[in-house]
Amino acid sequence: MYNLLKGKRGIIFGALDENSIAWKTAERVHEEGGIFVLTNAPASIRMGSIDALAVKTNSQIIPADATSVEDLENLIDKAIEILGGKIDFVLHSIGMSVNVRKGNHYTNQNYDYTEKGWNVSAVSFHKVMQVLYKKEAMNEWGSIVALTYMASQRVFPDYNDMADNKAFLESIARSFGYFFGKDKKVRVNTISQSPTPTKAGHGVKGFGEFIAYSDAMAPLGNATALDCATYTVAMFSDLTKRVTLQNLYNDGGFSNMGVSQEVLERF
Ligand SMILES: NC(=O)c1ccc[n+]([C@@H]2O[C@H](COP(=O)([O-])OP(=O)(O)OC[C@H]3O[C@@H](n4cnc5c(N)ncnc54)[C@H](O)[C@@H]3O)[C@@H](O)[C@H]2O)c1
């Protein structure tokens, strides 16, 4: 390990269980010397196993529903108090579609579910940043990362309304990233990750085929949750100080492929 995050303080959203990308990220950040608070929605804290991660990484858990500005204000105040100073890094690792959960086809959405989905998966990122921004909670040269998926840019029919939520999320990263860069010298990026076997990942219909196809297309194969965690560490470190407003692919090269020999041979 390189102590890349020594002296840095952060907030990590979205560690549900040991498969979560946020879980691996917390472990890697801890190994690199960063300190942080963990947060998740109260129901996910009860359902999941975040306590074990808190013990392992010597961190505290502050519950927050990321769609509640009040919860986020409390979270950020407490995080600064617990960590003993302003924030250097934030990971938004949150996604959920009620239409996907209920098996509603893209052409047959329940719009109450649609609204809930974009609020949790995209607008929550705006809310997190707006609270950080208004509270002057970020240190200069801090780094904010959210996780996204390629279906925001290309059609993957079974990704359903999460595709639209991810497009919204990526746009928020650019738009807020402008103001965070200009006004506070903070960078904002999204990492577009390969399909990964997590609770959220398995929610996508036909996930088994989806992940195998992606692996067969990508010259380096799918990026794992650990690969994503390591990339995120790099994005939190001072090695990437002027990388901002980017959607960064961590996908083994999938995003620039048309077809691979391996996939062709299956026809
Ligand atoms: N798994 C994949 O294939 C894949 C691929 C690309 C991007 N992503 C993205 O990575 C991120 C993390 O997902 P994951 O795959 O680790 O799955 P995960 O199920 O482990 O994590 C999703 C998290 O979102 C949290 N969450 C849901 N509603 C919330 C709310 N209202 N407030 C706060 N937190 C809430 C859940 O509690 C959970 O911890 C998501 O943004 C997901 O879309 C996942």
XYZ file of N, CA and C and ligand atoms in Angstrom:
845
model
N 0.831 -1.194 0.000
C 0.000 0.000 0.000
C 0.874 1.255 0.000
N 0.307 2.364 -0.429
C 1.135 3.554 -0.699
C 0.808 4.760 0.185
N -0.105 4.570 1.152
C -0.515 5.706 1.991
C -1.042 6.877 1.164
N -1.714 6.562 0.061
C -2.178 7.602 -0.878
C -3.192 8.549 -0.245
N -3.898 8.071 0.789
C -4.966 8.897 1.366
C -4.665 9.292 2.807
N -3.406 9.228 3.166
C -3.012 9.590 4.529
C -3.432 11.036 4.819
N -4.091 11.245 5.959
C -4.497 12.597 6.341
C -5.804 13.047 5.705
N -6.412 12.211 4.893
C -7.665 12.615 4.239
C -8.874 12.023 4.958
N -9.966 12.816 4.933
C -11.207 12.432 5.629
C -12.346 12.344 4.624
N -13.241 11.385 4.844
C -14.309 11.253 3.847
C -15.604 10.664 4.358
N -16.546 10.570 3.421
C -17.856 9.949 3.682
C -18.088 8.911 2.584
N -18.440 7.694 3.000
C -18.703 6.626 2.033
C -20.161 6.164 2.160
N -20.916 6.415 1.103
C -22.328 6.003 1.025
C -22.426 4.620 0.376
N -23.340 3.777 0.851
C -23.801 2.635 0.051
C -23.183 1.272 0.309
N -22.473 1.085 1.448
C -21.979 -0.267 1.752
C -23.101 -1.043 2.433
N -23.635 -2.032 1.734
C -24.742 -2.839 2.267
C -24.193 -4.147 2.835
N -23.464 -4.874 1.997
C -22.848 -6.131 2.430
C -21.476 -6.239 1.774
N -20.805 -7.359 2.020
C -19.400 -7.434 1.585
C -19.233 -7.457 0.068
N -20.329 -7.659 -0.683
C -20.232 -7.595 -2.144
C -20.312 -6.166 -2.676
N -20.838 -5.248 -1.866
C -21.046 -3.875 -2.325
C -19.738 -3.232 -2.783
N -19.839 -2.454 -3.847
C -18.652 -1.746 -4.339
C -18.160 -0.782 -3.255
N -19.098 -0.166 -2.531
C -18.716 0.773 -1.460
C -17.976 0.054 -0.319
N -18.300 -1.197 -0.106
C -17.641 -1.983 0.958
C -16.162 -2.153 0.610
N -15.926 -2.596 -0.637
C -14.527 -2.802 -1.083
C -13.783 -1.464 -1.069
N -14.494 -0.405 -1.431
C -13.849 0.911 -1.466
C -13.446 1.325 -0.051
N -14.344 1.098 0.911
C -14.019 1.448 2.305
C -12.770 0.683 2.760
N -12.714 -0.583 2.417
C -11.536 -1.385 2.813
C -10.253 -0.833 2.187
N -10.328 -0.493 0.900
C -9.127 0.014 0.195
C -8.727 1.405 0.711
N -9.726 2.238 0.966
C -9.420 3.582 1.479
C -8.749 3.464 2.844
N -9.259 2.553 3.653
C -8.678 2.318 4.985
C -7.220 1.859 4.843
N -6.987 0.948 3.919
C -5.611 0.456 3.698
C -4.672 1.576 3.256
N -5.235 2.573 2.555
C -4.400 3.675 2.053
C -4.318 4.834 3.043
N -4.829 4.625 4.250
C -4.636 5.613 5.317
C -5.723 6.656 5.463
N -6.783 6.583 4.653
C -7.892 7.547 4.774
C -8.791 7.193 5.945
N -9.398 8.218 6.551
C -10.408 7.950 7.592
C -11.753 8.471 7.072
N -12.840 7.846 7.560
C -14.150 8.169 6.986
C -15.264 7.743 7.925
N -16.465 8.280 7.649
C -17.678 7.723 8.248
C -18.406 6.948 7.148
N -19.099 5.909 7.593
C -19.922 5.102 6.687
C -21.366 5.534 6.859
N -22.125 5.515 5.761
C -23.538 5.842 5.887
C -24.362 5.003 4.926
N -25.603 4.773 5.331
C -26.561 4.088 4.467
C -27.958 4.416 4.977
N -28.969 4.052 4.202
C -30.359 4.261 4.645
C -30.608 3.392 5.883
N -31.402 3.885 6.842
C -31.633 3.122 8.075
C -32.075 1.669 7.811
N -32.986 1.453 6.856
C -33.471 0.082 6.578
C -32.318 -0.795 6.073
N -31.419 -0.224 5.255
C -30.291 -1.005 4.722
C -29.288 -1.330 5.825
N -29.188 -0.441 6.791
C -28.281 -0.713 7.922
C -28.804 -1.909 8.711
N -30.133 -1.944 8.884
C -30.733 -3.073 9.622
C -30.606 -4.377 8.827
N -30.845 -4.289 7.528
C -30.829 -5.485 6.661
C -29.440 -6.033 6.385
N -28.472 -5.131 6.232
C -27.149 -5.522 5.767
C -26.195 -5.843 6.918
N -24.883 -5.718 6.634
C -23.889 -6.119 7.633
C -22.816 -5.040 7.809
N -23.233 -3.772 7.696
C -22.286 -2.660 7.711
C -21.509 -2.559 9.046
N -22.110 -3.087 10.133
C -21.427 -3.030 11.441
C -20.037 -3.674 11.367
N -19.980 -4.814 10.677
C -18.706 -5.543 10.576
C -17.663 -4.685 9.841
N -18.110 -3.965 8.834
C -17.195 -3.096 8.075
C -16.697 -1.942 8.951
N -17.603 -1.418 9.774
C -17.227 -0.307 10.667
C -16.136 -0.758 11.638
N -16.294 -1.969 12.168
C -15.285 -2.498 13.094
C -13.958 -2.665 12.354
N -14.037 -3.293 11.196
C -12.837 -3.595 10.419
C -12.056 -2.333 10.023
N -12.798 -1.260 9.730
C -12.134 -0.044 9.237
C -12.062 1.040 10.320
N -12.443 0.655 11.532
C -12.373 1.584 12.660
C -13.132 2.884 12.366
N -14.348 2.718 11.842
C -15.125 3.919 11.482
C -16.514 3.878 12.114
N -17.148 5.046 12.139
C -18.496 5.122 12.702
C -19.535 5.134 11.587
N -20.747 4.704 11.955
C -21.853 4.675 10.984
C -22.849 5.770 11.362
N -23.212 6.588 10.380
C -24.266 7.585 10.605
C -25.386 7.300 9.599
N -26.559 6.873 10.082
C -27.648 6.576 9.151
C -28.119 7.834 8.422
N -28.430 7.708 7.150
C -29.025 8.827 6.399
C -29.729 8.272 5.168
N -30.964 8.679 4.983
C -31.640 8.426 3.713
C -31.126 9.515 2.775
N -30.482 9.120 1.701
C -29.824 10.104 0.828
C -30.815 10.981 0.064
N -32.111 10.698 0.173
C -33.095 11.591 -0.452
C -33.581 12.651 0.531
N -33.140 12.571 1.795
C -33.590 13.532 2.806
C -32.498 14.575 3.088
N -32.788 15.815 2.739
C -31.802 16.887 2.959
C -31.492 17.016 4.454
N -32.514 16.849 5.275
C -32.330 16.937 6.724
C -31.338 15.872 7.217
N -31.528 14.641 6.743
C -30.604 13.554 7.112
C -29.181 13.879 6.642
N -29.077 14.432 5.430
C -27.747 14.719 4.875
C -27.055 15.834 5.662
N -27.847 16.827 6.087
C -27.263 17.922 6.889
C -26.712 17.374 8.201
N -27.497 16.505 8.821
C -27.061 15.887 10.079
C -25.803 15.041 9.846
N -25.819 14.268 8.765
C -24.679 13.400 8.429
C -23.395 14.222 8.271
N -23.488 15.294 7.528
C -22.271 16.063 7.204
C -21.751 16.802 8.451
N -22.662 17.346 9.241
C -22.239 17.980 10.508
C -21.522 16.975 11.406
N -22.146 15.797 11.535
C -21.569 14.784 12.432
C -20.245 14.258 11.891
N -20.177 14.081 10.571
C -18.947 13.543 9.970
C -17.770 14.479 10.265
N -18.004 15.790 10.108
C -16.931 16.764 10.350
C -16.498 16.723 11.814
N -17.491 16.578 12.688
C -17.203 16.502 14.132
C -16.390 15.244 14.465
N -16.861 14.113 13.967
C -16.200 12.835 14.278
C -14.792 12.783 13.683
N -14.657 13.263 12.449
C -13.369 13.135 11.751
C -12.398 14.265 12.122
N -12.929 15.281 12.772
C -12.057 16.361 13.246
C -11.634 17.341 12.176
N -12.466 17.517 11.156
C -12.146 18.513 10.127
C -13.005 18.315 8.898
N -12.805 19.219 7.917
C -13.614 19.179 6.695
C -13.310 17.918 5.871
N -14.143 17.730 4.852
C -14.145 16.472 4.074
C -13.251 16.609 2.822
N -12.489 15.537 2.548
C -11.647 15.502 1.340
C -12.214 14.603 0.241
N -12.974 13.580 0.628
C -13.497 12.671 -0.409
C -14.891 12.157 -0.035
N -15.699 11.964 -1.090
C -17.063 11.432 -0.909
C -17.324 10.402 -2.001
N -17.824 9.243 -1.604
C -18.289 8.248 -2.583
C -19.807 8.118 -2.501
N -20.476 8.401 -3.623
C -21.920 8.166 -3.762
C -22.060 6.830 -4.497
N -22.483 5.792 -3.775
C -22.588 4.450 -4.356
C -24.000 3.942 -4.075
N -24.962 4.601 -4.713
C -26.383 4.422 -4.391
C -27.172 4.251 -5.675
N -28.003 3.231 -5.723
C -28.877 3.081 -6.878
C -30.051 2.194 -6.533
N -31.211 2.518 -7.088
C -32.396 1.712 -6.818
C -33.518 2.117 -7.768
N -34.149 1.124 -8.401
C -35.334 1.396 -9.218
C -36.478 0.536 -8.719
N -37.586 1.171 -8.359
C -38.741 0.391 -7.889
C -39.372 -0.339 -9.073
N -39.356 0.290 -10.265
C -39.890 -0.410 -11.443
C -39.130 -1.709 -11.690
N -37.792 -1.667 -11.561
C -36.993 -2.885 -11.741
C -37.382 -3.914 -10.680
N -37.459 -3.447 -9.442
C -37.795 -4.370 -8.341
C -39.139 -5.050 -8.551
N -40.100 -4.278 -9.057
C -41.461 -4.819 -9.215
C -41.640 -5.532 -10.553
N -40.592 -5.542 -11.377
C -40.685 -6.233 -12.666
C -41.505 -5.491 -13.705
N -41.672 -4.178 -13.541
C -42.406 -3.397 -14.555
C -41.529 -3.186 -15.783
N -42.079 -3.471 -16.949
C -41.341 -3.257 -18.192
C -41.099 -1.767 -18.411
N -40.059 -1.429 -19.174
C -39.744 -0.009 -19.439
C -40.928 0.724 -20.067
N -41.703 0.011 -20.868
C -42.843 0.642 -21.559
C -44.116 0.626 -20.716
N -43.991 0.201 -19.467
C -45.173 0.111 -18.597
C -44.809 0.558 -17.177
N -44.231 1.756 -17.098
C -43.755 2.209 -15.786
C -44.888 2.732 -14.910
N -44.702 2.560 -13.637
C -45.531 3.256 -12.650
C -44.743 4.520 -12.316
N -45.318 5.694 -12.599
C -44.512 6.915 -12.502
C -44.198 7.339 -11.067
N -44.966 6.841 -10.112
C -44.572 7.078 -8.712
C -43.255 6.349 -8.442
N -43.158 5.118 -8.997
C -41.918 4.343 -8.840
C -40.773 5.014 -9.606
N -41.101 5.513 -10.790
C -40.076 6.163 -11.622
C -39.461 7.338 -10.848
N -40.361 8.120 -10.234
C -39.921 9.307 -9.490
C -39.059 8.926 -8.284
N -39.505 7.886 -7.594
C -38.732 7.407 -6.435
C -37.331 6.967 -6.899
N -37.306 6.277 -8.042
C -36.037 5.768 -8.589
C -35.070 6.885 -8.918
N -35.547 7.944 -9.610
C -34.592 8.999 -9.949
C -34.207 9.842 -8.745
N -35.128 9.893 -7.782
C -34.790 10.634 -6.563
C -33.647 9.931 -5.808
N -33.782 8.608 -5.634
C -32.743 7.844 -4.921
C -31.446 7.774 -5.736
N -31.571 7.495 -7.033
C -30.379 7.153 -7.826
C -29.642 8.365 -8.389
N -30.353 9.472 -8.606
C -29.716 10.626 -9.257
C -29.809 11.905 -8.416
N -31.037 12.309 -8.069
C -31.195 13.594 -7.362
C -30.501 13.550 -5.999
N -30.417 12.369 -5.400
C -29.693 12.256 -4.119
C -28.254 12.767 -4.273
N -27.674 12.586 -5.452
C -26.289 13.054 -5.658
C -26.255 14.586 -5.644
N -27.269 15.201 -6.256
C -27.350 16.660 -6.203
C -27.506 17.115 -4.754
N -28.383 16.419 -4.027
C -28.644 16.801 -2.631
C -27.369 16.695 -1.795
N -26.642 15.607 -1.950
C -25.384 15.430 -1.205
C -24.452 16.609 -1.507
N -24.313 16.924 -2.794
C -23.373 17.993 -3.160
C -23.871 19.361 -2.706
N -25.189 19.585 -2.813
C -25.701 20.898 -2.408
C -25.495 21.139 -0.909
N -25.700 20.093 -0.113
C -25.485 20.247 1.333
C -23.985 20.482 1.609
N -23.136 19.718 0.957
C -21.682 19.916 1.139
C -21.278 21.333 0.735
N -21.828 21.790 -0.379
C -21.491 23.096 -0.953
C -21.932 24.225 -0.019
N -23.195 24.144 0.413
C -23.734 25.222 1.258
C -23.045 25.274 2.612
N -22.683 24.116 3.119
C -22.033 24.079 4.427
C -20.527 24.344 4.338
N -20.025 24.576 3.119
C -18.563 24.756 2.931
C -17.828 23.589 3.573
N -18.363 22.376 3.345
C -17.867 21.205 4.078
C -16.659 20.536 3.424
N -16.372 20.895 2.155
C -15.258 20.228 1.448
C -13.973 21.045 1.545
N -12.861 20.348 1.717
C -11.552 21.003 1.605
C -11.224 21.254 0.134
N -10.412 22.267 -0.133
C -9.924 22.501 -1.498
C -9.187 21.258 -1.984
N -9.314 20.981 -3.263
C -8.734 19.805 -3.928
C -9.341 18.496 -3.456
N -10.536 18.612 -2.844
C -11.288 17.409 -2.501
C -11.826 16.730 -3.758
N -12.363 15.524 -3.580
C -12.805 14.722 -4.719
C -14.123 14.016 -4.401
N -15.090 14.174 -5.312
C -16.405 13.546 -5.142
C -16.631 12.600 -6.319
N -16.990 11.350 -6.003
C -17.179 10.330 -7.048
C -18.558 9.682 -6.884
N -19.247 9.481 -8.005
C -20.478 8.672 -8.002
C -20.307 7.536 -8.997
N -21.003 6.444 -8.757
C -20.875 5.269 -9.632
C -22.029 5.188 -10.615
N -21.687 4.831 -11.857
C -22.686 4.788 -12.911
C -22.470 3.564 -13.786
N -23.343 3.425 -14.800
C -23.220 2.298 -15.729
C -23.493 2.754 -17.154
N -22.833 2.083 -18.079
C -22.858 2.352 -19.507
C -24.252 2.502 -20.140
N -25.279 1.916 -19.484
C -26.636 1.991 -20.041
C -27.154 3.426 -20.090
N -26.416 4.352 -19.455
C -26.749 5.772 -19.551
C -26.475 6.307 -20.957
N -25.578 5.654 -21.680
C -25.120 6.165 -22.979
C -25.546 5.285 -24.153
N -25.733 3.993 -23.896
C -26.119 3.054 -24.957
C -27.282 2.209 -24.472
N -27.991 1.589 -25.394
C -29.224 0.875 -25.014
C -28.934 -0.524 -24.467
N -29.391 -0.765 -23.264
C -29.398 -2.097 -22.647
C -30.826 -2.280 -22.127
N -31.708 -2.926 -22.929
C -33.152 -2.872 -22.643
C -33.524 -3.268 -21.218
N -32.865 -4.279 -20.660
C -33.280 -4.750 -19.333
C -32.778 -3.869 -18.191
N -31.976 -2.876 -18.504
C -31.532 -1.964 -17.441
C -32.656 -1.002 -17.054
N -33.691 -0.995 -17.933
C -34.953 -0.324 -17.594
C -34.758 1.165 -17.275
N -35.513 1.692 -16.318
C -35.433 3.143 -16.051
C -34.144 3.520 -15.326
N -33.353 2.516 -14.889
C -32.049 2.867 -14.302
C -31.142 3.519 -15.345
N -31.367 3.212 -16.635
C -30.573 3.844 -17.696
C -30.783 5.362 -17.660
N -32.035 5.766 -17.525
C -32.361 7.199 -17.482
C -31.835 7.830 -16.188
N -31.949 7.072 -15.092
C -31.435 7.583 -13.810
C -29.925 7.830 -13.884
N -29.218 6.920 -14.563
C -27.760 7.073 -14.657
C -27.382 8.246 -15.570
N -28.166 8.461 -16.642
C -27.908 9.622 -17.520
C -28.083 10.913 -16.716
N -29.109 10.940 -15.893
C -29.405 12.090 -15.026
C -28.242 12.289 -14.039
N -27.802 11.204 -13.425
C -26.692 11.258 -12.462
C -25.422 11.836 -13.105
N -25.098 11.338 -14.300
C -23.872 11.795 -14.972
C -23.969 13.283 -15.322
N -25.149 13.727 -15.693
C -25.322 15.131 -16.015
C -25.172 16.001 -14.763
N -25.729 15.537 -13.650
C -25.585 16.274 -12.383
C -24.100 16.400 -12.015
N -23.348 15.329 -12.242
C -21.910 15.364 -11.914
C -21.219 16.489 -12.691
N -21.549 16.612 -13.972
C -20.910 17.661 -14.785
C -21.384 19.047 -14.352
N -22.707 19.191 -14.196
C -23.252 20.519 -13.898
C -22.790 21.013 -12.534
N -22.899 20.165 -11.507
C -22.466 20.594 -10.177
C -20.945 20.672 -10.125
N -20.303 19.805 -10.885
C -18.838 19.794 -10.915
C -18.276 21.128 -11.371
N -18.993 21.777 -12.283
C -18.549 23.105 -12.741
C -18.481 24.064 -11.546
N -19.585 24.140 -10.803
C -19.641 25.096 -9.686
C -18.693 24.695 -8.567
N -18.592 23.395 -8.305
C -17.677 22.952 -7.257
C -16.222 23.231 -7.643
N -15.928 23.124 -8.934
C -14.572 23.398 -9.399
C -14.244 24.880 -9.298
N -15.135 25.682 -9.890
C -14.913 27.137 -9.934
C -14.856 27.743 -8.539
N -15.822 27.370 -7.703
C -15.996 28.066 -6.426
C -15.181 27.464 -5.288
N -14.929 26.162 -5.350
C -14.321 25.503 -4.179
C -13.087 24.660 -4.518
N -12.706 24.612 -5.784
C -11.570 23.764 -6.205
C -11.761 22.297 -5.805
N -12.974 21.829 -6.010
C -13.285 20.422 -5.710
C -13.632 19.734 -7.023
N -13.166 18.499 -7.219
C -13.480 17.806 -8.470
C -14.629 16.807 -8.287
N -15.389 16.638 -9.375
C -16.562 15.755 -9.352
C -16.527 14.877 -10.602
N -16.562 13.572 -10.404
C -16.522 12.641 -11.532
C -17.470 11.467 -11.293
N -17.819 10.791 -12.385
C -18.516 9.513 -12.253
C -17.602 8.414 -12.778
N -17.670 7.256 -12.159
C -16.948 6.077 -12.654
C -17.988 5.113 -13.201
N -17.828 4.753 -14.479
C -18.765 3.858 -15.149
C -18.184 2.449 -15.081
N -18.805 1.641 -14.228
C -18.241 0.357 -13.821
C -18.859 -0.792 -14.613
N -18.088 -1.856 -14.825
C -18.610 -3.098 -15.436
C -19.749 -3.659 -14.597
N -20.598 -4.511 -15.184
C -21.560 -5.256 -14.363
C -20.815 -6.016 -13.255
N -21.351 -5.965 -12.061
C -20.653 -6.485 -10.880
C -21.673 -7.250 -10.024
N -21.309 -8.446 -9.549
C -22.297 -9.230 -8.783
C -22.537 -8.703 -7.368
N -23.466 -7.779 -7.250
C -23.859 -7.188 -5.956
C -25.375 -7.297 -5.857
N -25.925 -6.822 -4.746
C -27.388 -6.859 -4.595
C -28.053 -6.043 -5.710
N -27.570 -4.820 -5.930
C -28.160 -3.970 -6.975
C -27.966 -4.609 -8.356
N -26.776 -5.146 -8.605
C -26.467 -5.774 -9.899
C -27.430 -6.915 -10.202
N -27.633 -7.795 -9.238
C -28.504 -8.954 -9.439
C -29.950 -8.558 -9.683
N -30.308 -7.304 -9.347
C -31.668 -6.825 -9.595
C -31.978 -6.705 -11.083
N -30.938 -6.568 -11.909
C -31.147 -6.395 -13.356
C -31.550 -7.751 -13.953
N -32.656 -7.728 -14.732
C -33.166 -8.972 -15.337
C -32.088 -9.608 -16.228
N -31.911 -10.913 -16.129
C -30.938 -11.610 -16.964
C -29.503 -11.248 -16.620
N -29.227 -10.955 -15.340
C -27.898 -10.457 -14.958
C -26.781 -11.442 -15.320
N -27.054 -12.741 -15.196
C -26.051 -13.776 -15.502
C -25.542 -13.647 -16.934
N -26.465 -13.504 -17.880
C -26.092 -13.371 -19.302
C -25.416 -12.018 -19.547
N -25.947 -11.025 -18.894
C -25.482 -9.644 -19.013
C -23.985 -9.540 -18.654
N -23.632 -10.138 -17.527
C -22.255 -10.041 -17.019
C -21.320 -10.901 -17.882
N -21.830 -12.056 -18.378
C -21.008 -12.944 -19.211
C -20.745 -12.293 -20.577
N -21.768 -11.647 -21.133
C -21.629 -10.968 -22.424
C -20.586 -9.852 -22.322
N -20.702 -9.084 -21.264
C -19.802 -7.957 -21.053
C -18.352 -8.438 -20.897
N -18.196 -9.547 -20.206
C -16.866 -10.117 -19.979
C -16.259 -10.605 -21.302
N -17.122 -11.184 -22.151
C -16.651 -11.700 -23.438
C -16.333 -10.570 -24.415
N -16.952 -9.427 -24.238
C -16.703 -8.276 -25.125
C -15.455 -7.497 -24.732
N -15.197 -7.382 -23.440
C -14.123 -6.498 -22.965
C -12.756 -7.165 -23.120
N -11.812 -6.514 -23.799
C -10.492 -7.146 -23.984
C -9.805 -7.501 -22.664
N -10.053 -6.734 -21.617
C -9.450 -7.065 -20.316
C -10.432 -7.775 -19.397
N -11.623 -8.095 -19.899
C -12.646 -8.717 -19.044
C -13.262 -7.682 -18.123
N -14.329 -8.095 -17.432
C -15.030 -7.171 -16.530
C -14.132 -6.682 -15.404
N -14.307 -5.423 -15.051
C -13.645 -4.891 -13.849
C -14.434 -5.381 -12.632
N -13.708 -5.797 -11.599
C -14.362 -6.292 -10.374
C -14.681 -5.118 -9.437
N -15.389 -5.444 -8.351
C -15.668 -4.419 -7.334
C -14.349 -3.907 -6.738
N -13.392 -4.807 -6.573
C -12.091 -4.389 -6.025
C -11.363 -3.459 -7.002
N -11.443 -3.759 -8.299
C -10.853 -2.860 -9.312
C -11.467 -1.468 -9.200
N -12.788 -1.443 -8.990
C -13.491 -0.155 -8.896
C -13.029 0.594 -7.648
N -12.862 -0.157 -6.568
C -12.412 0.446 -5.311
C -11.025 1.079 -5.480
N -10.150 0.369 -6.162
C -8.776 0.857 -6.345
C -8.761 2.103 -7.243
N -9.595 2.066 -8.274
C -9.689 3.228 -9.163
C -10.203 4.442 -8.376
N -11.186 4.173 -7.518
C -11.756 5.261 -6.714
C -10.701 5.842 -5.768
N -9.862 4.987 -5.210
C -8.758 5.473 -4.365
C -7.889 6.448 -5.170
N -7.590 6.065 -6.406
C -6.779 6.953 -7.260
C -7.488 8.292 -7.464
N -8.802 8.236 -7.654
C -9.570 9.467 -7.867
C -9.662 10.323 -6.610
N -9.552 9.697 -5.447
C -9.565 10.455 -4.191
C -8.174 11.023 -3.876
N -7.156 10.459 -4.476
C -5.782 10.836 -4.119
C -5.356 12.124 -4.846
N -4.235 12.671 -4.429
C -3.722 13.885 -5.076
C -3.117 13.602 -6.455
N -3.103 12.332 -6.870
C -2.539 11.986 -8.181
C -3.479 12.380 -9.330
N -4.715 12.732 -8.991
C -5.702 13.037 -10.055
C -6.338 14.417 -9.828
N -5.513 15.354 -9.387
C -6.014 16.657 -8.923
C -6.815 17.470 -9.933
N -6.474 17.363 -11.200
C -7.207 18.183 -12.179
C -8.073 17.350 -13.121
N -8.457 16.177 -12.651
C -9.433 15.379 -13.407
C -10.814 15.718 -12.849
N -11.629 16.361 -13.657
C -12.986 16.675 -13.190
C -13.965 16.736 -14.354
N -15.261 16.644 -14.042
C -16.377 16.660 -15.003
C -16.330 15.458 -15.958
N -15.664 14.382 -15.547
C -15.489 13.238 -16.444
C -16.389 12.065 -16.063
N -16.769 11.331 -17.094
C -17.369 10.015 -16.877
C -16.279 9.009 -17.247
N -15.722 8.336 -16.257
C -14.509 7.533 -16.430
C -14.861 6.046 -16.490
N -14.468 5.395 -17.567
C -14.844 3.987 -17.733
C -13.868 3.054 -17.035
N -14.399 2.248 -16.145
C -13.622 1.191 -15.487
C -14.291 -0.119 -15.892
N -14.025 -0.528 -17.147
C -14.849 -1.593 -17.736
C -14.063 -2.551 -18.627
N -12.757 -2.613 -18.449
C -11.938 -3.549 -19.231
C -11.931 -3.252 -20.725
N -12.394 -2.067 -21.111
C -12.385 -1.672 -22.524
C -13.727 -1.867 -23.229
N -14.719 -2.388 -22.508
C -16.040 -2.694 -23.090
C -16.627 -1.525 -23.886
N -16.516 -0.325 -23.319
C -17.226 0.832 -23.873
C -16.760 1.217 -25.276
N -15.569 0.818 -25.671
C -15.116 1.176 -27.023
C -15.169 0.005 -28.002
N -15.789 -1.094 -27.580
C -15.867 -2.263 -28.456
C -17.104 -2.203 -29.352
N -16.976 -2.797 -30.557
C -18.130 -3.049 -31.404
C -18.526 -4.498 -31.204
N -17.598 -5.390 -31.543
C -17.820 -6.813 -31.272
C -16.459 -7.468 -31.035
N -16.434 -8.558 -30.278
C -15.177 -9.281 -30.047
C -15.255 -10.632 -30.756
N -14.091 -11.207 -31.015
C -14.019 -12.521 -31.659
C -14.808 -13.551 -30.849
N -14.644 -13.468 -29.534
C -15.300 -14.425 -28.638
C -16.829 -14.377 -28.773
N -17.357 -13.183 -28.891
C -18.806 -13.042 -29.030
C -19.239 -13.507 -30.426
N -18.464 -13.133 -31.458
C -18.792 -13.525 -32.841
C -18.885 -15.036 -32.979
N -17.940 -15.726 -32.325
C -17.883 -17.188 -32.462
C -19.110 -17.886 -31.881
N -19.865 -17.173 -31.086
C -21.072 -17.807 -30.507
C -22.264 -17.751 -31.460
N -22.078 -17.140 -32.631
C -23.185 -17.074 -33.610
C -22.985 -18.057 -34.756
N -23.466 -3.887 -9.653
C -23.336 -3.437 -10.897
O -23.422 -4.184 -11.875
C -23.055 -1.969 -11.116
C -22.477 -1.541 -12.332
C -22.251 -0.179 -12.526
C -22.599 0.740 -11.528
N -23.173 0.285 -10.357
C -23.553 1.270 -9.349
O -22.750 1.109 -8.201
C -23.445 1.673 -7.087
C -23.397 0.703 -5.923
O -24.149 -0.430 -6.188
P -23.667 -1.906 -5.840
O -23.606 -2.642 -7.142
O -22.485 -1.905 -4.955
O -24.951 -2.537 -5.096
P -25.432 -2.477 -3.569
O -26.832 -3.021 -3.616
O -24.472 -3.189 -2.696
O -25.426 -0.921 -3.222
C -26.513 -0.048 -3.469
C -26.661 0.805 -2.227
O -27.611 1.856 -2.389
C -28.130 2.084 -1.080
N -29.347 2.882 -1.092
C -30.528 2.603 -1.704
N -31.441 3.553 -1.400
C -30.815 4.459 -0.588
C -31.226 5.661 0.062
N -32.483 6.139 -0.079
N -30.333 6.333 0.822
C -29.078 5.871 0.979
N -28.617 4.737 0.379
C -29.487 4.036 -0.383
C -28.394 0.658 -0.602
O -28.675 0.586 0.777
C -27.106 -0.026 -1.006
O -26.147 0.055 0.024
C -24.849 2.016 -7.588
O -24.902 3.369 -7.961
C -24.969 1.128 -8.808
O -25.944 1.583 -9.720
C -23.373 -1.038 -10.130
